[in-house]
Amino acid sequence: MKAYLLDSAVARYVSEHTTAPDALLDALERETAEVAGDDATMQISFDQGRFLTMITQLMAPQVAVEVGTFTGYSSVCIARGLSGGTLHCFDVSEKWTSVARRYWQEAGVADRVTLTIGPAADTLAAFDQPIDLAFLDADKQNYPVYYELLMDRLRPGGLILADNTLRRGWVADPAHDEPTTVQMRQFNDLVMEDPRVTVLTLPVADGMTMIRKS
Ligand SMILES: C[S@@+](CC[C@H](N)C(=O)[O-])C[C@H]1O[C@@H](n2cnc3c(N)ncnc32)[C@H](O)[C@@H]1O
């Protein structure tokens, strides 16, 4: 579990009191570690996956969107929560998403997932369906671009979930001025200043922000 913001005893307790992932998600985590090496840290953690499935079940979206699919962990979790809708995934990498495609088949959700390969600033701009739920987890410097594209398409009452918004807590420490942390601070401020939305920043994993359009 990614518990950058909790001490180890609390992190263990949270982990022990969150329903564990099944064998398929465990296998996907293992395979991602093997094929992606250090990049495997890009994968969301199992508690975030549990959160995504529950939010999807609660919202029952007809149109869900994921920006940043990688090897498929978060998309499997969202797709499993769907009841009749479709998850539209956007990623730039054929290599990583070829793993995701295989796990969508194995999880029995391939019929409710689409994948568009290319820079998401372009592919999202070409997406013309009203969105109910979006998960944002791609390149951090483009979060503001993706945010505006998603907001244009988000129906009133729709929700954007943005990952990595606390950067291990570094956003709260002015001494941290590396580019990604500065970009994430700017994104968090942009969202907070947007009168169209209500915002809840959750100290889950690396920080996940819930952004609801009024
Ligand atoms: C943090 S990973 C996503 C992790 C994934 N949500 C999971 O749970 O496994 C970020 C992904 O964004 C993709 N990405 C990076 N730049 C992109 C861009 N310009 N357009 C679309 N996808 C991009 C990468 O290929 C990578 O798969």
Coordinates of N, CA and C and ligand atoms in Angstrom, one line a residue:
M1 N 0.9 -1.2 0.0 CA 0.0 0.0 0.0 C 0.9 1.2 0.0
K2 N 0.5 2.2 -0.8 CA 1.3 3.5 -0.8 C 0.7 4.3 0.3
A3 N 1.5 4.4 1.4 CA 0.9 5.2 2.6 C 1.9 6.2 3.0
Y4 N 2.3 7.1 2.0 CA 3.3 8.1 2.2 C 2.9 9.1 3.4
L5 N 1.6 9.2 3.6 CA 1.1 10.2 4.5 C 0.7 9.7 5.9
L6 N 0.9 8.4 6.1 CA 0.6 7.8 7.4 C 1.8 7.2 8.0
D7 N 1.8 7.1 9.4 CA 2.9 6.4 10.0 C 2.7 4.9 9.8
S8 N 3.7 4.1 10.0 CA 3.6 2.7 9.5 C 2.6 1.9 10.3
A9 N 2.4 2.2 11.6 CA 1.3 1.4 12.3 C -0.1 1.7 11.8
V10 N -0.3 3.0 11.5 CA -1.7 3.3 11.0 C -1.8 2.8 9.6
A11 N -0.8 2.8 8.8 CA -0.8 2.3 7.4 C -1.2 0.8 7.5
R12 N -0.5 0.1 8.4 CA -0.8 -1.4 8.5 C -2.2 -1.6 8.9
Y13 N -2.7 -0.8 9.9 CA -4.1 -0.9 10.3 C -5.1 -0.7 9.2
V14 N -4.8 0.4 8.4 CA -5.7 0.7 7.3 C -5.7 -0.4 6.3
S15 N -4.5 -1.0 6.0 CA -4.4 -2.1 5.1 C -5.2 -3.3 5.6
E16 N -5.1 -3.6 6.9 CA -5.8 -4.7 7.5 C -7.3 -4.5 7.5
H17 N -7.8 -3.3 7.4 CA -9.2 -3.0 7.5 C -9.7 -2.5 6.2
T18 N -9.1 -2.9 5.1 CA -9.6 -2.6 3.7 C -9.7 -4.0 3.0
T19 N -10.8 -4.2 2.3 CA -10.9 -5.5 1.7 C -9.8 -5.7 0.7
A20 N -9.1 -6.9 0.8 CA -7.9 -7.2 0.0 C -8.3 -7.3 -1.5
P21 N -7.3 -7.1 -2.3 CA -7.5 -7.3 -3.8 C -7.6 -8.8 -4.1
D22 N -8.3 -9.2 -5.2 CA -8.4 -10.6 -5.5 C -7.1 -11.1 -6.3
A23 N -7.2 -12.3 -6.7 CA -6.0 -13.0 -7.3 C -5.6 -12.2 -8.6
L24 N -6.6 -11.8 -9.4 CA -6.3 -11.1 -10.6 C -5.6 -9.8 -10.4
L25 N -6.0 -9.0 -9.5 CA -5.3 -7.8 -9.2 C -3.9 -8.0 -8.6
D26 N -3.8 -9.1 -7.8 CA -2.4 -9.4 -7.3 C -1.5 -9.8 -8.4
A27 N -2.1 -10.6 -9.4 CA -1.2 -11.0 -10.5 C -0.8 -9.8 -11.4
L28 N -1.8 -8.9 -11.6 CA -1.4 -7.7 -12.3 C -0.4 -6.9 -11.6
E29 N -0.4 -6.8 -10.3 CA 0.6 -6.0 -9.6 C 2.0 -6.7 -9.8
R30 N 2.0 -8.1 -9.7 CA 3.3 -8.8 -9.8 C 3.8 -8.6 -11.2
E31 N 2.9 -8.8 -12.2 CA 3.4 -8.7 -13.6 C 3.9 -7.3 -13.9
T32 N 3.3 -6.3 -13.4 CA 3.7 -4.9 -13.6 C 5.1 -4.7 -13.0
A33 N 5.3 -5.2 -11.8 CA 6.6 -5.1 -11.1 C 7.7 -5.7 -12.0
E34 N 7.4 -6.9 -12.6 CA 8.3 -7.6 -13.5 C 8.6 -6.8 -14.7
V35 N 7.6 -6.3 -15.4 CA 7.8 -5.7 -16.7 C 8.2 -4.3 -16.7
A36 N 7.8 -3.6 -15.6 CA 8.0 -2.1 -15.6 C 9.1 -1.7 -14.7
G37 N 9.6 -2.6 -13.8 CA 10.7 -2.2 -12.9 C 10.3 -1.0 -12.1
D38 N 11.2 0.0 -12.1 CA 11.0 1.2 -11.2 C 9.7 1.9 -11.6
D39 N 9.3 1.8 -12.9 CA 8.0 2.5 -13.3 C 6.8 1.9 -12.7
A40 N 6.9 0.7 -12.1 CA 5.8 0.1 -11.5 C 5.2 0.9 -10.4
T41 N 5.9 1.9 -9.8 CA 5.4 2.8 -8.8 C 4.3 3.7 -9.4
M42 N 4.1 3.7 -10.7 CA 3.1 4.5 -11.3 C 1.7 3.9 -11.0
Q43 N 1.7 2.6 -10.8 CA 0.4 1.9 -10.5 C -0.2 2.4 -9.2
I44 N -1.5 2.6 -9.3 CA -2.2 2.9 -8.0 C -2.1 1.8 -7.0
S45 N -2.4 2.1 -5.7 CA -2.3 1.1 -4.7 C -3.7 0.4 -4.5
F46 N -3.7 -0.7 -3.8 CA -4.9 -1.5 -3.8 C -6.1 -0.8 -3.1
D47 N -5.7 0.1 -2.1 CA -6.8 0.8 -1.4 C -7.4 1.9 -2.4
Q48 N -6.6 2.5 -3.2 CA -7.1 3.4 -4.2 C -8.0 2.6 -5.2
G49 N -7.6 1.4 -5.5 CA -8.4 0.6 -6.4 C -9.7 0.3 -5.8
R50 N -9.7 -0.1 -4.6 CA -11.0 -0.3 -3.8 C -11.9 0.9 -3.9
F51 N -11.2 2.1 -3.6 CA -12.0 3.3 -3.7 C -12.6 3.6 -5.0
L52 N -11.8 3.3 -6.1 CA -12.3 3.6 -7.4 C -13.5 2.7 -7.8
T53 N -13.4 1.4 -7.3 CA -14.6 0.5 -7.6 C -15.8 1.0 -6.8
M54 N -15.6 1.4 -5.6 CA -16.8 1.8 -4.8 C -17.4 3.1 -5.3
I55 N -16.6 4.1 -5.7 CA -17.1 5.3 -6.2 C -17.9 5.0 -7.5
T56 N -17.3 4.1 -8.3 CA -18.0 3.8 -9.6 C -19.3 3.1 -9.3
Q57 N -19.3 2.2 -8.4 CA -20.6 1.6 -8.0 C -21.6 2.6 -7.5
L58 N -21.2 3.6 -6.7 CA -22.1 4.6 -6.1 C -22.6 5.5 -7.2
M59 N -21.7 5.9 -8.1 CA -22.2 6.9 -9.1 C -22.9 6.2 -10.3
A60 N -22.7 5.0 -10.6 CA -23.3 4.3 -11.7 C -23.1 5.1 -13.0
P61 N -21.9 5.5 -13.4 CA -21.8 6.3 -14.6 C -22.1 5.5 -15.8
Q62 N -22.7 6.3 -16.8 CA -22.8 5.7 -18.2 C -21.5 5.9 -19.0
V63 N -20.9 7.0 -18.7 CA -19.6 7.3 -19.4 C -18.6 7.7 -18.4
A64 N -17.6 6.8 -18.2 CA -16.5 7.0 -17.4 C -15.2 7.1 -18.3
V65 N -14.3 8.0 -17.8 CA -13.1 8.2 -18.6 C -11.9 8.0 -17.7
E66 N -10.8 7.4 -18.2 CA -9.6 7.4 -17.5 C -8.4 8.0 -18.4
V67 N -7.7 8.9 -17.8 CA -6.6 9.5 -18.5 C -5.3 9.0 -17.8
G68 N -4.6 8.0 -18.5 CA -3.5 7.4 -17.9 C -3.8 6.0 -17.4
T69 N -3.6 5.0 -18.3 CA -4.1 3.7 -18.0 C -3.0 2.7 -17.6
F70 N -1.7 2.9 -18.2 CA -0.6 2.1 -17.8 C -0.9 0.6 -18.0
T71 N -0.7 -0.3 -17.1 CA -0.9 -1.7 -17.3 C -2.3 -2.1 -16.8
G72 N -3.1 -1.2 -16.4 CA -4.5 -1.5 -16.3 C -5.1 -1.6 -14.9
Y73 N -4.3 -1.4 -13.8 CA -4.9 -1.7 -12.5 C -6.2 -0.8 -12.2
S74 N -6.0 0.5 -12.4 CA -7.1 1.4 -12.1 C -8.3 1.1 -13.0
S75 N -8.0 0.8 -14.3 CA -9.1 0.6 -15.2 C -9.9 -0.7 -14.9
V76 N -9.2 -1.7 -14.5 CA -9.9 -2.9 -14.0 C -10.8 -2.6 -12.9
C77 N -10.3 -1.8 -11.9 CA -11.1 -1.4 -10.7 C -12.3 -0.6 -11.1
I78 N -12.2 0.4 -12.0 CA -13.3 1.2 -12.4 C -14.3 0.3 -13.2
A79 N -13.8 -0.5 -14.2 CA -14.7 -1.3 -15.0 C -15.5 -2.3 -14.2
R80 N -14.9 -2.8 -13.1 CA -15.6 -3.7 -12.3 C -16.8 -3.1 -11.5
G81 N -16.7 -1.8 -11.3 CA -17.7 -1.1 -10.6 C -18.9 -0.6 -11.5
L82 N -18.7 -0.7 -12.9 CA -19.7 -0.3 -13.8 C -21.0 -1.2 -13.8
S83 N -22.1 -0.6 -14.0 CA -23.3 -1.3 -14.1 C -24.0 -0.8 -15.4
G84 N -23.5 -1.2 -16.5 CA -24.1 -0.8 -17.8 C -23.4 0.2 -18.6
G85 N -22.5 1.0 -18.0 CA -21.8 2.0 -18.7 C -20.5 1.6 -19.3
T86 N -19.8 2.5 -19.9 CA -18.5 2.2 -20.6 C -17.4 3.0 -20.0
L87 N -16.2 2.4 -19.9 CA -15.0 3.1 -19.5 C -14.2 3.4 -20.7
H88 N -13.9 4.7 -21.0 CA -13.1 5.1 -22.1 C -11.7 5.4 -21.6
C89 N -10.7 4.6 -22.0 CA -9.3 4.8 -21.5 C -8.5 5.6 -22.5
F90 N -7.6 6.5 -22.0 CA -6.7 7.2 -22.9 C -5.3 7.1 -22.4
D91 N -4.4 6.7 -23.3 CA -3.0 6.5 -22.9 C -2.1 6.7 -24.2
V92 N -0.9 7.0 -24.0 CA 0.0 7.2 -25.1 C 0.8 5.9 -25.4
S93 N 0.8 4.9 -24.5 CA 1.7 3.8 -24.6 C 1.0 2.5 -25.1
E94 N 1.4 2.0 -26.3 CA 0.9 0.7 -26.7 C 1.5 -0.4 -25.8
K95 N 2.8 -0.2 -25.4 CA 3.5 -1.2 -24.6 C 2.8 -1.5 -23.3
W96 N 2.5 -0.4 -22.5 CA 1.9 -0.7 -21.2 C 0.5 -1.1 -21.4
T97 N -0.3 -0.5 -22.3 CA -1.7 -0.8 -22.4 C -1.9 -2.2 -23.0
S98 N -0.9 -2.8 -23.6 CA -1.1 -4.2 -24.1 C -1.3 -5.1 -22.9
V99 N -0.6 -4.8 -21.8 CA -0.8 -5.6 -20.6 C -2.3 -5.4 -20.1
A100 N -2.7 -4.1 -20.1 CA -4.1 -3.8 -19.6 C -5.1 -4.5 -20.4
R101 N -4.9 -4.6 -21.7 CA -5.9 -5.3 -22.6 C -6.1 -6.7 -22.2
R102 N -5.0 -7.3 -21.9 CA -5.0 -8.8 -21.5 C -5.8 -8.9 -20.2
Y103 N -5.6 -8.0 -19.2 CA -6.2 -8.1 -17.9 C -7.7 -7.8 -18.1
W104 N -8.1 -6.9 -19.0 CA -9.5 -6.6 -19.2 C -10.2 -7.9 -19.7
Q105 N -9.5 -8.6 -20.5 CA -10.1 -9.9 -21.0 C -10.2 -10.9 -19.8
E106 N -9.2 -11.0 -19.1 CA -9.2 -12.0 -18.0 C -10.2 -11.6 -16.9
A107 N -10.4 -10.3 -16.7 CA -11.4 -9.8 -15.7 C -12.8 -9.9 -16.2
G108 N -13.0 -10.2 -17.5 CA -14.3 -10.2 -18.1 C -15.0 -8.9 -18.2
V109 N -14.1 -7.8 -18.4 CA -14.7 -6.4 -18.5 C -14.3 -5.8 -19.9
A110 N -13.7 -6.6 -20.8 CA -13.2 -6.0 -22.1 C -14.4 -5.4 -22.9
D111 N -15.6 -6.0 -22.7 CA -16.7 -5.5 -23.5 C -17.2 -4.1 -23.0
R112 N -16.7 -3.7 -21.9 CA -17.2 -2.4 -21.4 C -16.0 -1.3 -21.3
V113 N -14.9 -1.6 -22.0 CA -13.8 -0.7 -22.0 C -13.3 -0.4 -23.4
T114 N -13.1 0.9 -23.7 CA -12.4 1.3 -24.9 C -11.1 1.9 -24.6
L115 N -10.2 1.8 -25.6 CA -8.8 2.4 -25.4 C -8.5 3.2 -26.6
T116 N -8.1 4.4 -26.4 CA -7.6 5.3 -27.5 C -6.1 5.6 -27.2
I117 N -5.3 5.3 -28.1 CA -3.8 5.6 -28.0 C -3.4 6.9 -28.6
G118 N -2.7 7.7 -27.9 CA -2.2 9.0 -28.4 C -2.1 10.0 -27.3
P119 N -1.5 11.1 -27.6 CA -1.4 12.2 -26.5 C -2.8 12.6 -26.1
A120 N -3.1 12.5 -24.8 CA -4.4 12.7 -24.4 C -4.9 14.1 -24.6
A121 N -4.0 15.1 -24.8 CA -4.5 16.5 -25.1 C -5.2 16.5 -26.4
D122 N -4.8 15.6 -27.3 CA -5.5 15.5 -28.6 C -6.6 14.6 -28.6
T123 N -6.4 13.4 -28.0 CA -7.5 12.4 -28.1 C -8.7 12.7 -27.2
L124 N -8.4 13.4 -26.1 CA -9.6 13.8 -25.3 C -10.3 15.0 -26.0
A125 N -9.6 15.8 -26.7 CA -10.2 16.9 -27.4 C -11.2 16.4 -28.5
A126 N -10.9 15.2 -29.0 CA -11.8 14.6 -30.0 C -12.9 13.8 -29.4
F127 N -12.9 13.7 -28.1 CA -14.0 12.8 -27.4 C -15.2 13.7 -27.2
D128 N -16.3 13.3 -27.7 CA -17.5 14.2 -27.6 C -18.7 13.7 -26.8
Q129 N -18.4 12.8 -25.9 CA -19.6 12.3 -25.1 C -19.6 13.0 -23.7
P130 N -20.8 13.2 -23.2 CA -20.9 13.8 -21.8 C -20.4 12.8 -20.8
I131 N -19.5 13.3 -19.9 CA -18.8 12.4 -19.0 C -19.4 12.5 -17.6
D132 N -19.6 11.3 -17.0 CA -20.1 11.3 -15.6 C -19.0 11.2 -14.6
L133 N -18.0 10.4 -14.9 CA -16.9 10.2 -13.9 C -15.6 10.1 -14.7
A134 N -14.5 10.8 -14.2 CA -13.2 10.8 -14.8 C -12.1 10.5 -13.8
F135 N -11.2 9.7 -14.1 CA -10.0 9.5 -13.3 C -8.8 10.0 -14.0
L136 N -8.1 10.9 -13.4 CA -7.0 11.6 -14.0 C -5.7 11.2 -13.4
D137 N -4.8 10.5 -14.2 CA -3.6 9.9 -13.7 C -2.5 9.8 -14.8
A138 N -2.4 10.8 -15.6 CA -1.4 10.8 -16.7 C -0.3 11.8 -16.3
D139 N 0.5 12.2 -17.3 CA 1.6 13.2 -17.1 C 1.1 14.4 -16.3
K140 N 1.8 14.7 -15.3 CA 1.3 15.7 -14.3 C 1.4 17.2 -14.9
Q141 N 2.3 17.4 -15.8 CA 2.4 18.8 -16.3 C 1.2 19.2 -17.2
N142 N 0.5 18.2 -17.7 CA -0.7 18.4 -18.5 C -2.0 18.4 -17.7
Y143 N -1.9 18.2 -16.4 CA -3.2 18.1 -15.7 C -4.1 19.3 -16.0
P144 N -3.6 20.6 -16.0 CA -4.5 21.7 -16.3 C -5.2 21.5 -17.6
V145 N -4.5 21.0 -18.6 CA -5.1 20.9 -20.0 C -6.2 19.8 -19.9
Y146 N -5.9 18.7 -19.3 CA -6.8 17.6 -19.2 C -8.0 18.0 -18.4
Y147 N -7.8 18.8 -17.3 CA -8.9 19.3 -16.5 C -9.9 20.1 -17.3
E148 N -9.4 21.0 -18.1 CA -10.3 21.9 -18.9 C -11.1 21.0 -19.9
L149 N -10.4 20.1 -20.5 CA -11.1 19.2 -21.5 C -12.1 18.4 -20.8
L150 N -11.8 17.9 -19.6 CA -12.8 17.1 -18.9 C -13.9 17.9 -18.4
M151 N -13.6 19.1 -17.9 CA -14.7 20.0 -17.4 C -15.7 20.4 -18.5
D152 N -15.2 20.6 -19.7 CA -16.0 21.0 -20.8 C -17.0 19.9 -21.1
R153 N -16.6 18.6 -20.8 CA -17.5 17.5 -21.2 C -18.2 16.9 -20.0
L154 N -17.8 17.3 -18.8 CA -18.4 16.7 -17.6 C -19.9 17.2 -17.4
R155 N -20.8 16.3 -17.1 CA -22.1 16.8 -16.9 C -22.2 17.4 -15.5
P156 N -23.2 18.2 -15.2 CA -23.4 18.7 -13.9 C -23.6 17.6 -12.9
G157 N -22.9 17.6 -11.8 CA -23.0 16.5 -10.8 C -21.9 15.5 -11.1
G158 N -21.2 15.6 -12.2 CA -20.1 14.7 -12.6 C -18.9 14.9 -11.7
L159 N -18.0 13.9 -11.7 CA -16.9 13.9 -10.7 C -15.6 13.6 -11.5
I160 N -14.6 14.4 -11.1 CA -13.2 14.1 -11.6 C -12.4 13.7 -10.3
L161 N -11.7 12.6 -10.5 CA -10.8 12.2 -9.4 C -9.4 12.3 -9.9
A162 N -8.6 13.2 -9.3 CA -7.2 13.4 -9.7 C -6.2 12.8 -8.8
D163 N -5.3 12.0 -9.3 CA -4.3 11.3 -8.5 C -3.0 12.1 -8.3
N164 N -2.3 11.7 -7.2 CA -0.9 12.3 -6.9 C -1.0 13.8 -6.6
T165 N -2.1 14.3 -6.1 CA -2.2 15.7 -5.8 C -1.4 16.2 -4.6
L166 N -1.0 15.3 -3.7 CA -0.2 15.7 -2.6 C 1.3 15.5 -2.7
R167 N 1.6 14.7 -3.7 CA 3.1 14.4 -4.0 C 3.8 14.1 -2.7
R168 N 3.3 13.0 -2.0 CA 3.9 12.5 -0.8 C 3.9 13.6 0.3
G169 N 3.1 14.6 0.2 CA 3.0 15.7 1.2 C 3.9 16.9 0.8
W170 N 4.7 16.7 -0.2 CA 5.7 17.8 -0.6 C 5.0 19.1 -1.0
V171 N 3.8 19.0 -1.5 CA 3.1 20.3 -2.0 C 2.9 21.2 -0.8
A172 N 2.9 20.7 0.4 CA 2.7 21.6 1.6 C 4.0 22.1 2.2
D173 N 5.1 21.8 1.5 CA 6.4 22.2 2.1 C 7.1 23.1 1.0
P174 N 7.1 24.4 1.2 CA 7.7 25.3 0.2 C 9.1 25.0 -0.1
A175 N 9.8 24.2 0.7 CA 11.2 23.9 0.4 C 11.3 22.9 -0.8
H176 N 10.2 22.2 -1.1 CA 10.2 21.3 -2.2 C 9.8 22.1 -3.5
D177 N 10.7 22.3 -4.4 CA 10.4 23.1 -5.6 C 10.8 22.4 -6.9
E178 N 10.8 21.0 -6.8 CA 11.1 20.3 -8.0 C 9.8 20.4 -8.9
P179 N 10.0 20.4 -10.3 CA 9.0 20.7 -11.2 C 7.6 20.1 -11.0
T180 N 7.6 18.8 -10.7 CA 6.3 18.1 -10.6 C 5.6 18.6 -9.4
T181 N 6.3 18.8 -8.3 CA 5.6 19.3 -7.1 C 5.0 20.7 -7.4
V182 N 5.8 21.6 -8.0 CA 5.3 22.9 -8.3 C 4.1 22.9 -9.3
Q183 N 4.2 22.0 -10.3 CA 3.0 21.8 -11.2 C 1.8 21.3 -10.4
M184 N 2.0 20.4 -9.5 CA 0.8 19.9 -8.7 C 0.3 21.0 -7.8
R185 N 1.1 21.8 -7.2 CA 0.6 22.9 -6.4 C -0.2 23.8 -7.3
Q186 N 0.3 24.1 -8.5 CA -0.4 25.1 -9.4 C -1.8 24.4 -9.8
F187 N -1.8 23.1 -10.0 CA -3.0 22.5 -10.4 C -4.0 22.5 -9.2
N188 N -3.5 22.2 -8.0 CA -4.4 22.3 -6.8 C -5.0 23.7 -6.6
D189 N -4.2 24.7 -6.9 CA -4.7 26.1 -6.7 C -5.7 26.4 -7.8
L190 N -5.4 26.0 -9.0 CA -6.3 26.2 -10.1 C -7.7 25.6 -9.8
V191 N -7.8 24.4 -9.3 CA -9.0 23.7 -9.0 C -9.8 24.5 -7.9
M192 N -9.0 24.9 -6.9 CA -9.6 25.5 -5.7 C -10.2 26.9 -6.1
E193 N -9.6 27.5 -7.1 CA -10.1 28.8 -7.6 C -11.3 28.7 -8.6
D194 N -11.6 27.5 -9.0 CA -12.6 27.3 -10.0 C -14.0 27.4 -9.4
P195 N -14.8 28.4 -9.7 CA -16.2 28.5 -9.0 C -17.2 27.4 -9.5
R196 N -16.8 26.6 -10.5 CA -17.7 25.6 -11.0 C -17.7 24.3 -10.2
V197 N -16.8 24.2 -9.3 CA -16.6 22.9 -8.6 C -16.6 23.0 -7.1
T198 N -16.8 21.8 -6.5 CA -16.6 21.6 -5.0 C -15.5 20.6 -4.9
V199 N -14.6 20.8 -4.0 CA -13.3 20.1 -4.0 C -13.1 19.4 -2.6
L200 N -12.7 18.1 -2.6 CA -12.3 17.4 -1.4 C -10.9 16.8 -1.7
T201 N -9.9 17.2 -1.0 CA -8.6 16.5 -1.1 C -8.4 15.4 -0.1
L202 N -8.2 14.2 -0.5 CA -8.1 13.1 0.4 C -6.7 12.7 0.6
P203 N -6.2 12.5 1.8 CA -4.8 12.1 2.0 C -4.7 10.6 1.9
V204 N -5.2 10.1 0.8 CA -5.1 8.6 0.4 C -3.9 8.4 -0.5
A205 N -3.1 7.4 -0.2 CA -1.9 7.1 -1.0 C -1.1 8.4 -1.2
D206 N -1.0 8.8 -2.5 CA -0.2 10.0 -2.8 C -1.0 11.3 -2.9
G207 N -2.2 11.2 -2.4 CA -3.2 12.3 -2.5 C -4.1 12.1 -3.6
M208 N -5.4 12.1 -3.4 CA -6.4 12.0 -4.4 C -7.5 13.1 -4.2
T209 N -7.7 13.9 -5.2 CA -8.6 15.0 -5.1 C -9.9 14.7 -5.8
M210 N -11.0 14.9 -5.1 CA -12.4 14.7 -5.7 C -12.9 16.1 -6.1
I211 N -13.3 16.2 -7.3 CA -13.7 17.5 -7.9 C -15.1 17.3 -8.5
R212 N -16.1 17.9 -7.9 CA -17.5 17.7 -8.3 C -17.9 18.9 -9.0
K213 N -18.4 18.8 -10.2 CA -19.0 19.9 -11.0 C -20.4 20.2 -10.5
S214 N -20.7 21.5 -10.3 CA -22.0 21.8 -9.8 C -23.0 21.7 -10.9
Ligands
LIG1 C1 0.8 7.0 -13.4 S1 0.6 6.0 -14.9 C2 -1.1 5.5 -14.8 C3 -1.3 4.4 -13.8 C4 -2.6 3.7 -13.9 N1 -3.7 4.6 -13.6 C5 -2.6 2.5 -13.0 O1 -3.3 2.5 -12.0 O2 -1.9 1.5 -13.2 C6 0.6 7.3 -16.1 C7 0.3 6.8 -17.5 O3 0.1 8.0 -18.3 C8 0.5 7.8 -19.6 N2 0.8 9.1 -20.3 C9 2.0 9.8 -20.1 N3 1.9 10.9 -20.9 C10 0.7 10.8 -21.6 C11 0.1 11.7 -22.5 N4 0.6 12.8 -23.0 N5 -1.1 11.3 -23.0 C12 -1.7 10.1 -22.6 N6 -1.1 9.3 -21.7 C13 0.1 9.7 -21.2 C14 1.7 6.9 -19.5 O4 1.9 6.1 -20.7 C15 1.3 6.0 -18.3 O5 0.8 4.8 -18.7

